[in-house]
Short mmCIF file of C-alpha atoms in Angstrom, two decimals:
data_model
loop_
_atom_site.label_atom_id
_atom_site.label_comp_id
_atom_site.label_asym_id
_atom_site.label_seq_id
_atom_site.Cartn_x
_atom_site.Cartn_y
_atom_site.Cartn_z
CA UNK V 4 140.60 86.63 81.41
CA UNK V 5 137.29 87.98 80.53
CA UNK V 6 134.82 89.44 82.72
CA UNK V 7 132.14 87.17 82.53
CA UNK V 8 128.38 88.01 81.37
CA UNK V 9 126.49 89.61 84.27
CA UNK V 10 123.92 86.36 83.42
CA UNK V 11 126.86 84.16 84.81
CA UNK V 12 127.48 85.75 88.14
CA UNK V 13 124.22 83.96 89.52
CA UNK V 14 125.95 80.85 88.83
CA UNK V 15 129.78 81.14 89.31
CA UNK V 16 131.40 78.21 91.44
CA UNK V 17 134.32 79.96 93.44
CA UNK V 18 132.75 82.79 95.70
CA UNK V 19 134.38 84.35 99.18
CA UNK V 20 132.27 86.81 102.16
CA UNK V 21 133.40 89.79 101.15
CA UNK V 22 135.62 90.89 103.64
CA UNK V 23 139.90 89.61 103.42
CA UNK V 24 142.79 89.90 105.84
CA UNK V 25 144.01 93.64 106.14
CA UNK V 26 147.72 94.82 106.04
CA UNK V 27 149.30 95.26 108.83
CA UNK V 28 150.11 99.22 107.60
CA UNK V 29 146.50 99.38 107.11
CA UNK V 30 145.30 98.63 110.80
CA UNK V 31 148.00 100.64 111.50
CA UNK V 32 146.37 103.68 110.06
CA UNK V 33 143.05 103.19 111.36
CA UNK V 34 144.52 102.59 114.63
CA UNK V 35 145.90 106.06 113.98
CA UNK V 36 142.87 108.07 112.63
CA UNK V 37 141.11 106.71 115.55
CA UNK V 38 143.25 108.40 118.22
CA UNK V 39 143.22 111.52 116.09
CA UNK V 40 146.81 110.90 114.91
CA UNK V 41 146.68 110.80 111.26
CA UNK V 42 143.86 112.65 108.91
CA UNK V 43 140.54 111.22 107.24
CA UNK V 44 142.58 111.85 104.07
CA UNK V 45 145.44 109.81 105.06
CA UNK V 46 143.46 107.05 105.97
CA UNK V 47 141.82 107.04 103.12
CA UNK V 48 144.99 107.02 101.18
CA UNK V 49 145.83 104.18 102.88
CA UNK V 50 142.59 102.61 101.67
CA UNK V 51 142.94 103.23 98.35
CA UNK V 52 146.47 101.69 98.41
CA UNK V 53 145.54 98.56 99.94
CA UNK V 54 142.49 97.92 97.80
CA UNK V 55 144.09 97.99 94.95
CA UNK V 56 146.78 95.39 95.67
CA UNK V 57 143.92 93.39 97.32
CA UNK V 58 141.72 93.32 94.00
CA UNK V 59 145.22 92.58 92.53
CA UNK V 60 146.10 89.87 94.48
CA UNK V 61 142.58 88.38 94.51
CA UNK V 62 142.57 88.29 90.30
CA UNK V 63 145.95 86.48 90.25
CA UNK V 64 144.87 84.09 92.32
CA UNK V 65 141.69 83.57 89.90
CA UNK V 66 138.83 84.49 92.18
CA UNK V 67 135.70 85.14 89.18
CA UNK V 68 134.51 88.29 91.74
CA UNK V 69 136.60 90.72 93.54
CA UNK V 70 135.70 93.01 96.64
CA UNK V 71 137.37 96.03 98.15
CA UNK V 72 137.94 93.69 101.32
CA UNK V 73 136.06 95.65 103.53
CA UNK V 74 138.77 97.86 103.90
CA UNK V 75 136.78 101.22 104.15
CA UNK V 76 134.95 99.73 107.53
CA UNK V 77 135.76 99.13 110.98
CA UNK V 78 133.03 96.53 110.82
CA UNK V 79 130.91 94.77 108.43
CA UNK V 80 127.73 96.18 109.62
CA UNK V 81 128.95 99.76 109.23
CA UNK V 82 127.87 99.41 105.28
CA UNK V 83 124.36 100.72 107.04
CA UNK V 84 125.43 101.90 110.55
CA UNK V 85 127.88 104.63 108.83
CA UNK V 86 125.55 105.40 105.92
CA UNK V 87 122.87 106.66 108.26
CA UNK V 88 121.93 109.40 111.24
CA UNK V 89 119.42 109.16 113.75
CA UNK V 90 120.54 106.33 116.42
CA UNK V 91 121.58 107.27 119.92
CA UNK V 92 125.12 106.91 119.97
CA UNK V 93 128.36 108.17 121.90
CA UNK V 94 129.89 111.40 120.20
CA UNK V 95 133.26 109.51 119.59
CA UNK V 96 132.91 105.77 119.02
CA UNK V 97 136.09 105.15 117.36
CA UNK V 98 138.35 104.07 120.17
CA UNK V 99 135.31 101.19 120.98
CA UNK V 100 136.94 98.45 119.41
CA UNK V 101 139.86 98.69 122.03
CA UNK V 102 138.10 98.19 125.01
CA UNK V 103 134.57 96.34 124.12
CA UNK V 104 133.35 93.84 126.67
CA UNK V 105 133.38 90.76 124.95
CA UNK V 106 134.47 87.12 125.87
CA UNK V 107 138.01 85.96 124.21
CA UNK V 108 137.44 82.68 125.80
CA UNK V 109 138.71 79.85 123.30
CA UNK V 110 136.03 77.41 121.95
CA UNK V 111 133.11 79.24 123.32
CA UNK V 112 130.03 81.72 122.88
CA UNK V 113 131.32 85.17 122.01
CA UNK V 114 129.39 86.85 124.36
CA UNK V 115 129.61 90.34 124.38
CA UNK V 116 127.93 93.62 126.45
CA UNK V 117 125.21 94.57 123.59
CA UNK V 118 124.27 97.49 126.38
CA UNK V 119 127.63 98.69 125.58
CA UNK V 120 127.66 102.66 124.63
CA UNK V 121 128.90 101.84 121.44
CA UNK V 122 128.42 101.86 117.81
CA UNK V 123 125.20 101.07 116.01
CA UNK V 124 124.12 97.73 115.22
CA UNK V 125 127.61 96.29 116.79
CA UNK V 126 125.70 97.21 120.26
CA UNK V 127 121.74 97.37 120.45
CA UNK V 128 121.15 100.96 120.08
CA UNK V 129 117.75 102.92 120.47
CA UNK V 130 117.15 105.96 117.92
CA UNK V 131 116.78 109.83 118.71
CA UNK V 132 115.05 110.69 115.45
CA UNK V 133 114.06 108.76 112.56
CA UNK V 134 116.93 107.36 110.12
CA UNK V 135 117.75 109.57 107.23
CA UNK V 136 120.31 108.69 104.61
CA UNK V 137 123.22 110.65 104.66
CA UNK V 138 125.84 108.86 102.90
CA UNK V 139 126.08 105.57 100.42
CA UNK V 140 129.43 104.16 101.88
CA UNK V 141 129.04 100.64 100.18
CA UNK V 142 128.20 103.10 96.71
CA UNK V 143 131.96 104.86 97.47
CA UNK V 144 133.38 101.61 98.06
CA UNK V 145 131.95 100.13 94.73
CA UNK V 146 133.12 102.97 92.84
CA UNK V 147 136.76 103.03 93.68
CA UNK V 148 137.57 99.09 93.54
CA UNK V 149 135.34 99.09 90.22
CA UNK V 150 137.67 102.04 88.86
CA UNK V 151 140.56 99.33 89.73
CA UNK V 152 139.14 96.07 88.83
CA UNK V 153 139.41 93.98 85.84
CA UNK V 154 137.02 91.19 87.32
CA UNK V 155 132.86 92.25 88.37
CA UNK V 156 133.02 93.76 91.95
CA UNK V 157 130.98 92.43 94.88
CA UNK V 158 129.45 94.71 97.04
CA UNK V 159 128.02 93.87 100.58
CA UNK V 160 125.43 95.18 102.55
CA UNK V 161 123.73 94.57 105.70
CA UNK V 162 120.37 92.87 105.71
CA UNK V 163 117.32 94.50 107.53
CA UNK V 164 117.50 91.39 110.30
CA UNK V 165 120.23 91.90 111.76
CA UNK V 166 119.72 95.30 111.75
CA UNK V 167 116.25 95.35 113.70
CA UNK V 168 117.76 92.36 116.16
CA UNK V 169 120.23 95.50 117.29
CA UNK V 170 117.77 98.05 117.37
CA UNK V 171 116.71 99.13 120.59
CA UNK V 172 112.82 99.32 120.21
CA UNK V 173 111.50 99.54 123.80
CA UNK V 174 113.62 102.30 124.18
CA UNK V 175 112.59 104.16 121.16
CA UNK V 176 108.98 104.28 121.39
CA UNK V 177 108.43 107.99 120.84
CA UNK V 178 109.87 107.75 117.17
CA UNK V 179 109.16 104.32 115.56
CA UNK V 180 105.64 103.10 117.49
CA UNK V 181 107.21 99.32 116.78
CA UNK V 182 109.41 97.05 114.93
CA UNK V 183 107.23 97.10 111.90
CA UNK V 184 107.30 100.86 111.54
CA UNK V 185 111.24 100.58 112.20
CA UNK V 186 112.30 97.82 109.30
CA UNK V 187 109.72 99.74 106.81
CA UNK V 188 112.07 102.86 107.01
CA UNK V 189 115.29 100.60 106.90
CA UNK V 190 113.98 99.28 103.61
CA UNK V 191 113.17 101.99 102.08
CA UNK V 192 116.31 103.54 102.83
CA UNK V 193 118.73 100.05 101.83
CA UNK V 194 116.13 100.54 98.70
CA UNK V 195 117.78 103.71 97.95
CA UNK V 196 121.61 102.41 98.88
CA UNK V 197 120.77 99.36 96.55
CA UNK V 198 119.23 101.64 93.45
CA UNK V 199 122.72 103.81 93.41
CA UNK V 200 124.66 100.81 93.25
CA UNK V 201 122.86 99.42 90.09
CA UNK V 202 122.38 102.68 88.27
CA UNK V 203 126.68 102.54 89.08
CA UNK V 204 127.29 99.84 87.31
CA UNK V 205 127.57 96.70 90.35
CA UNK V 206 125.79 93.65 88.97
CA UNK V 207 126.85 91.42 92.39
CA UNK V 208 125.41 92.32 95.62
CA UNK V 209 125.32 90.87 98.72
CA UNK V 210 123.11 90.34 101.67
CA UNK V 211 124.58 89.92 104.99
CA UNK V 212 122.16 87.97 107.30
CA UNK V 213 124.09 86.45 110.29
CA UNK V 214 121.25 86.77 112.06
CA UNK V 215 119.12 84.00 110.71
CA UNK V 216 120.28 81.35 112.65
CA UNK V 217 118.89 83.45 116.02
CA UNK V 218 115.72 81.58 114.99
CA UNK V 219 117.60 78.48 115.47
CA UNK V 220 119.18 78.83 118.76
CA UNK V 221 117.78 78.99 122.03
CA UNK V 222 119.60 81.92 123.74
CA UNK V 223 118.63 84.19 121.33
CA UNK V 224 115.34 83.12 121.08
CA UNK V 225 114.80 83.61 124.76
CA UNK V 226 116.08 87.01 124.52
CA UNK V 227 113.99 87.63 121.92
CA UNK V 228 110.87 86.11 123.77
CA UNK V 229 112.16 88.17 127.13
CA UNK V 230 112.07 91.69 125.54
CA UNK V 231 108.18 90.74 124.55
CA UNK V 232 109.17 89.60 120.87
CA UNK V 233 107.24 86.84 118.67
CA UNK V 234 110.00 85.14 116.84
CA UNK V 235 108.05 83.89 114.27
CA UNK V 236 106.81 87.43 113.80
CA UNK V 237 110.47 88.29 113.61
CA UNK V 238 111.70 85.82 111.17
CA UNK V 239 108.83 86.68 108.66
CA UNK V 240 109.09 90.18 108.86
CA UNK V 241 113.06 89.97 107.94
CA UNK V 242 112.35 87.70 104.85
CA UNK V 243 109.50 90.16 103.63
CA UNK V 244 112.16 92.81 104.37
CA UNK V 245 115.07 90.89 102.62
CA UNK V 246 112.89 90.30 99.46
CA UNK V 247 111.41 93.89 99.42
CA UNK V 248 114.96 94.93 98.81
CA UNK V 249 115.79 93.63 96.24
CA UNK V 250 112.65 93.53 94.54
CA UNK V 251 112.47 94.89 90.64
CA UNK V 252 115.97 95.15 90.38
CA UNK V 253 116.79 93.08 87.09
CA UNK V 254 120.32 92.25 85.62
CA UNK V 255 121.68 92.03 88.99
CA UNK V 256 122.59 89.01 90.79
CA UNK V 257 121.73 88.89 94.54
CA UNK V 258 122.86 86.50 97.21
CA UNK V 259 122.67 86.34 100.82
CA UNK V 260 124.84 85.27 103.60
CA UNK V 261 123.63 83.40 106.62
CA UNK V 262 126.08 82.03 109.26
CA UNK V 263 126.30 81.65 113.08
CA UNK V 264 128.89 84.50 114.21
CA UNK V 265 132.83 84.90 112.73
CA UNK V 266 133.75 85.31 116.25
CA UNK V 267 137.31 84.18 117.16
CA UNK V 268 140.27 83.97 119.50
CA UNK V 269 144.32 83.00 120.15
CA UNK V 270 143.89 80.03 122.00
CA UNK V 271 147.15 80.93 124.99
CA UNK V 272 148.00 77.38 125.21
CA UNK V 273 149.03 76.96 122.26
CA UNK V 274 149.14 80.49 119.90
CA UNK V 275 147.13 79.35 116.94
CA UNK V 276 143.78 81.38 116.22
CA UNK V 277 140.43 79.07 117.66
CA UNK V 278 136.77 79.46 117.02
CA UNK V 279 134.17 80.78 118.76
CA UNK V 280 130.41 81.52 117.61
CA UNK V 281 127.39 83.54 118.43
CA UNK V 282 124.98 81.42 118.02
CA UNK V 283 124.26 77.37 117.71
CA UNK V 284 121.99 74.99 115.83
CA UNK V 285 120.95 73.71 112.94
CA UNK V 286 119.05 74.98 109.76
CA UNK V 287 116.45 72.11 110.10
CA UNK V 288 114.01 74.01 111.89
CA UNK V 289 114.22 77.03 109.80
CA UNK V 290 115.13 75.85 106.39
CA UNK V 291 111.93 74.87 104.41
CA UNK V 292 110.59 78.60 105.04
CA UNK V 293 113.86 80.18 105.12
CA UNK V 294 115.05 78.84 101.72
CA UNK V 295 111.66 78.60 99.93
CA UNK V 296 110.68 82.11 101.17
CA UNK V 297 114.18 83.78 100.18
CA UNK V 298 114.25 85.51 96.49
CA UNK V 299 117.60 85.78 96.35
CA UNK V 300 119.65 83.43 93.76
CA UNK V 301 122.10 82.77 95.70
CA UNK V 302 122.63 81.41 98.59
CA UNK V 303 125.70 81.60 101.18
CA UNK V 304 125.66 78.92 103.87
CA UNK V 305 128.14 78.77 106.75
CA UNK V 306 129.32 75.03 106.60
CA UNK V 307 132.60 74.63 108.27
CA UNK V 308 131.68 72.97 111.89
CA UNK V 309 129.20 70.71 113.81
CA UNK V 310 127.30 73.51 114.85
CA UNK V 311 125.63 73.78 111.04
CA UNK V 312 124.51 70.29 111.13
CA UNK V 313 124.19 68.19 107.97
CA UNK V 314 123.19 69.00 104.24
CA UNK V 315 119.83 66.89 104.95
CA UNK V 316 118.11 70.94 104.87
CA UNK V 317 119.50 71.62 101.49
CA UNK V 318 116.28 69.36 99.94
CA UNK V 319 114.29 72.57 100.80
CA UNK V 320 116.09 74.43 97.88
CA UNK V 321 114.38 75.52 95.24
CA UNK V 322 115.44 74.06 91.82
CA UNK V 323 116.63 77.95 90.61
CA UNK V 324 118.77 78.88 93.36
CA UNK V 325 122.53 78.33 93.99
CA UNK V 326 123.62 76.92 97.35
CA UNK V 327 127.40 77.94 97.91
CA UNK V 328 128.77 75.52 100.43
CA UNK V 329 130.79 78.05 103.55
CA UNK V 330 133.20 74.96 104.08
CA UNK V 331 136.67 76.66 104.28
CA UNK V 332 136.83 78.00 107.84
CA UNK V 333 138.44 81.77 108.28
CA UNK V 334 138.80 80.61 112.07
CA UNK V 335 141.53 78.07 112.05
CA UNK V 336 145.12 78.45 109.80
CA UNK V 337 144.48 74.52 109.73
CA UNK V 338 144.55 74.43 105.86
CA UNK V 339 141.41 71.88 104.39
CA UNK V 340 141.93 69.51 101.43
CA UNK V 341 140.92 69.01 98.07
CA UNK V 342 139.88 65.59 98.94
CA UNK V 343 138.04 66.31 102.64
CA UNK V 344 136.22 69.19 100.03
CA UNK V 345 135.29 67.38 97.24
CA UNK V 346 134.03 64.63 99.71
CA UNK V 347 131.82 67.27 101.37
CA UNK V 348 130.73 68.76 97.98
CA UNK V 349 129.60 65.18 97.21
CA UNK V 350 127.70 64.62 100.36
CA UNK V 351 125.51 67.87 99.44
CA UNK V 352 125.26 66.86 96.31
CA UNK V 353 123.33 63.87 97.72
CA UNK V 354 120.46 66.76 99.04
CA UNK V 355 120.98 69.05 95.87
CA UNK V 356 121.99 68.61 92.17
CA UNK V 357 125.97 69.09 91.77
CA UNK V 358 124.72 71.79 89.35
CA UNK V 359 123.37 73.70 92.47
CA UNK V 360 126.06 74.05 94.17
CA UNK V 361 129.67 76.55 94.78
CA UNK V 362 132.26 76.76 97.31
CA UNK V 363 133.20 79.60 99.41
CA UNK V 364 134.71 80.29 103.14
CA UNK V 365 132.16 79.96 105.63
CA UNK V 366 132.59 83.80 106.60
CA UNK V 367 134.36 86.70 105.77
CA UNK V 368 138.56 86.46 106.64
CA UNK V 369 138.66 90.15 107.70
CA UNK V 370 137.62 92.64 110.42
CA UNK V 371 139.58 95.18 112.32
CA UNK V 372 137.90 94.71 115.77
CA UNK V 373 138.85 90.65 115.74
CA UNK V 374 141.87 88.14 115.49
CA UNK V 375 142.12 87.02 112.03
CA UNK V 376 144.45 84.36 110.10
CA UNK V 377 148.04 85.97 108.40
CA UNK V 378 147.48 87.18 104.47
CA UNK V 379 149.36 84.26 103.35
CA UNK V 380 146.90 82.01 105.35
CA UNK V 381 144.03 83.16 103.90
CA UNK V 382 145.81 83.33 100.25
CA UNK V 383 146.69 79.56 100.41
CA UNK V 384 142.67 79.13 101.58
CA UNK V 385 140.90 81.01 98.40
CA UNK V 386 144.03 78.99 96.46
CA UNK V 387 141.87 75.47 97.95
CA UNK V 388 138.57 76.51 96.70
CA UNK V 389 139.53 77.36 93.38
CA UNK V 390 141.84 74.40 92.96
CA UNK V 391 138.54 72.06 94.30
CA UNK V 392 135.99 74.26 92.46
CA UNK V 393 138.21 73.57 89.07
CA UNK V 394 138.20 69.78 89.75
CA UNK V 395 134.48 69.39 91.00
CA UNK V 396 132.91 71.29 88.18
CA UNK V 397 135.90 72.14 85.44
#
């Protein structure tokens, strides 16, 4: 199959988070670089061994865009917490994901200790010095899974929202004087991150924004509210810093993922992996700014549960972006079908033009630090969306 024109990528129909379900050998050896037992250069053997099956596996099963899987990170939000030095962190943070305070409780909020002496951004950190690049990690990743690839690679990288809601300001005074000064750097720096990429040769990049829907639910706007924050101060200085970043970059197709937490548990009655969430409500209250005020082409909307409402929001859409509808869940093996898909696609399609719209999971499938579905679970998932994606649009 051809790799399609860089001009297509805004508009491609089949789409997935980024991250994917990682071997069982490769946990393994993470598990084992973390307690010191194997070498950096192992593990990164390892790596580069997985994600190249993965890319494999993810072009025979016809997927338009491939990704490494995330397989370089313990965590998402390392592709800026690993890339950069200056926040106040324990001097071995490896072993965290073992032993982090967090609630496993099916069906619930995934609370967890954000006070936690852990690692950047996955705990609210304050800084010692001001950030300073010191390595590109999503830039590494692209390069190897590009070197292996016979389909445009997807690269991901954390959005300056999430990164300020985990940024200890109060505590950090003496270097950034407040949030403004803070997510000014962060840009500047993602800037840099994002300008390597392109001159590399990655025409797909994406923004991951979780935290969006913060501004939609009311424990996290209290918190917000309790450690002397405006939200609405908040929420506009993240979409000024999400379109600053991607600002002047042409050729290259942007999108940005919004969703409400990829938390998840085994559920001990019965075995079977559950949801939980972060956060809860609806898009209503945010939308009209939110999508109107985002640059990005494409946009990636958690859709999978209750908590995300109706498609009645997707009317604020402008007529040149592309909504792709987050309806496969990566919390439940329970596989979806074609016809409860297509009917969903349809009732979108009621708010925005068929023409508008793509079809993705609702989150990523991956992570090391969380329960996740088996490979073949997730396989037979990406196999639904392209099989509805082929019969909804062709």
């Amino acid at each position: 199959m051809a790799v399609p024109l860089k001009d297509d990528l805004n508009k491609i129909r089949i789409d997935h988070i980024g991250s994917l379900v990682r071997p069982a050998q490769l946990r393994q050896a993470f598990a084992q670089h973390d307690r010191g037992q194997i070498s950096r250069d192992d593990l990164r053997q390892e790596q580069d061994e997985a994600i190249a099956n993965v890319i494999a596996m993810q072009v025979k099963h016809g997927l338009p865009v491939v990704t490494d899987g995330e397989f370089r990170r313990h965590n998402f939000q390392e592709s800026f917490s690993a890339c950069v030095s200056g926040f106040q962190v324990p001097q071995n943070i490896s072993l965290y994901y073992e032993h982090r305070d967090v609630n496993l409780t099916p069906f619930e909020r995934a609370e967890q200790n954000f006070d936690e002496a852990g690692p950047a951004i996955v705990t609210r950190r304050p800084v010692v010095e001001r950030l300073k690049l010191v390595r590109n990690l999503p830039l590494e990743e692209f390069r190897f899974a590009h070197s292996v690839a016979q389909k445009p690679v997807k690269v991901t990288v954390l959005g300056p929202d999430r990164i300020a809601q985990r940024f200890k300001w109060e505590a950090s005074k003496s270097v950034y004087k407040d949030l403004d000064d803070f997510v000014s750097d962060v840009v500047k720096i993602e800037r840099r991150m994002i300008s390597d990429l392109v001159n590399a040769g990655c025409k797909y990049i994406q923004i991951d924004a979780p935290g969006y829907t913060a501004y939609v639910d009311q424990v996290s706007l209290d918190r917000m509210r309790s450690r002397g924050e405006d939200p609405e101060r908040n929420l506009q200085r993240s979409i000024d810093a999400d379109n600053a970043l991607i600002e002047g970059f042409s050729g290259v197709t942007f999108g940005i993922h919004v969703c409400r937490g990829n938390a998840r548990t085994i559920d001990p009655n019965t075995g079977k992996l559950v949801p939980q969430w972060h956060r809860v409500g609806f898009y209503d209250a945010i939308a009209e700014r939110l999508f109107n005020g985002l640059k990005h082409p494409r946009l990636l909307l958690e859709y999978d549960s209750e908590r995300a409402g109706t498609f009645e929001p997707l009317r604020f859409v402008p007529k040149d972006k592309m909504v792709v509808l987050g309806l496969v869940t990566t919390k439940s093996p329970e596989l979806e079908t074609v016809d409860n898909l297509k009917r969903r696609i349809d009732q979108a399609s009621r708010f925005l033009p068929l023409e508008q719209l793509a079809l993705s999971p609702q989150c990523g499938f991956g992570g090391i630090d969380s329960k996740s579905l088996s490979e073949d679970e997730m396989w037979q998932k990406l196999d639904r969306i392209v099989e509805t994606a082929e019969q909804v649009w062709g």
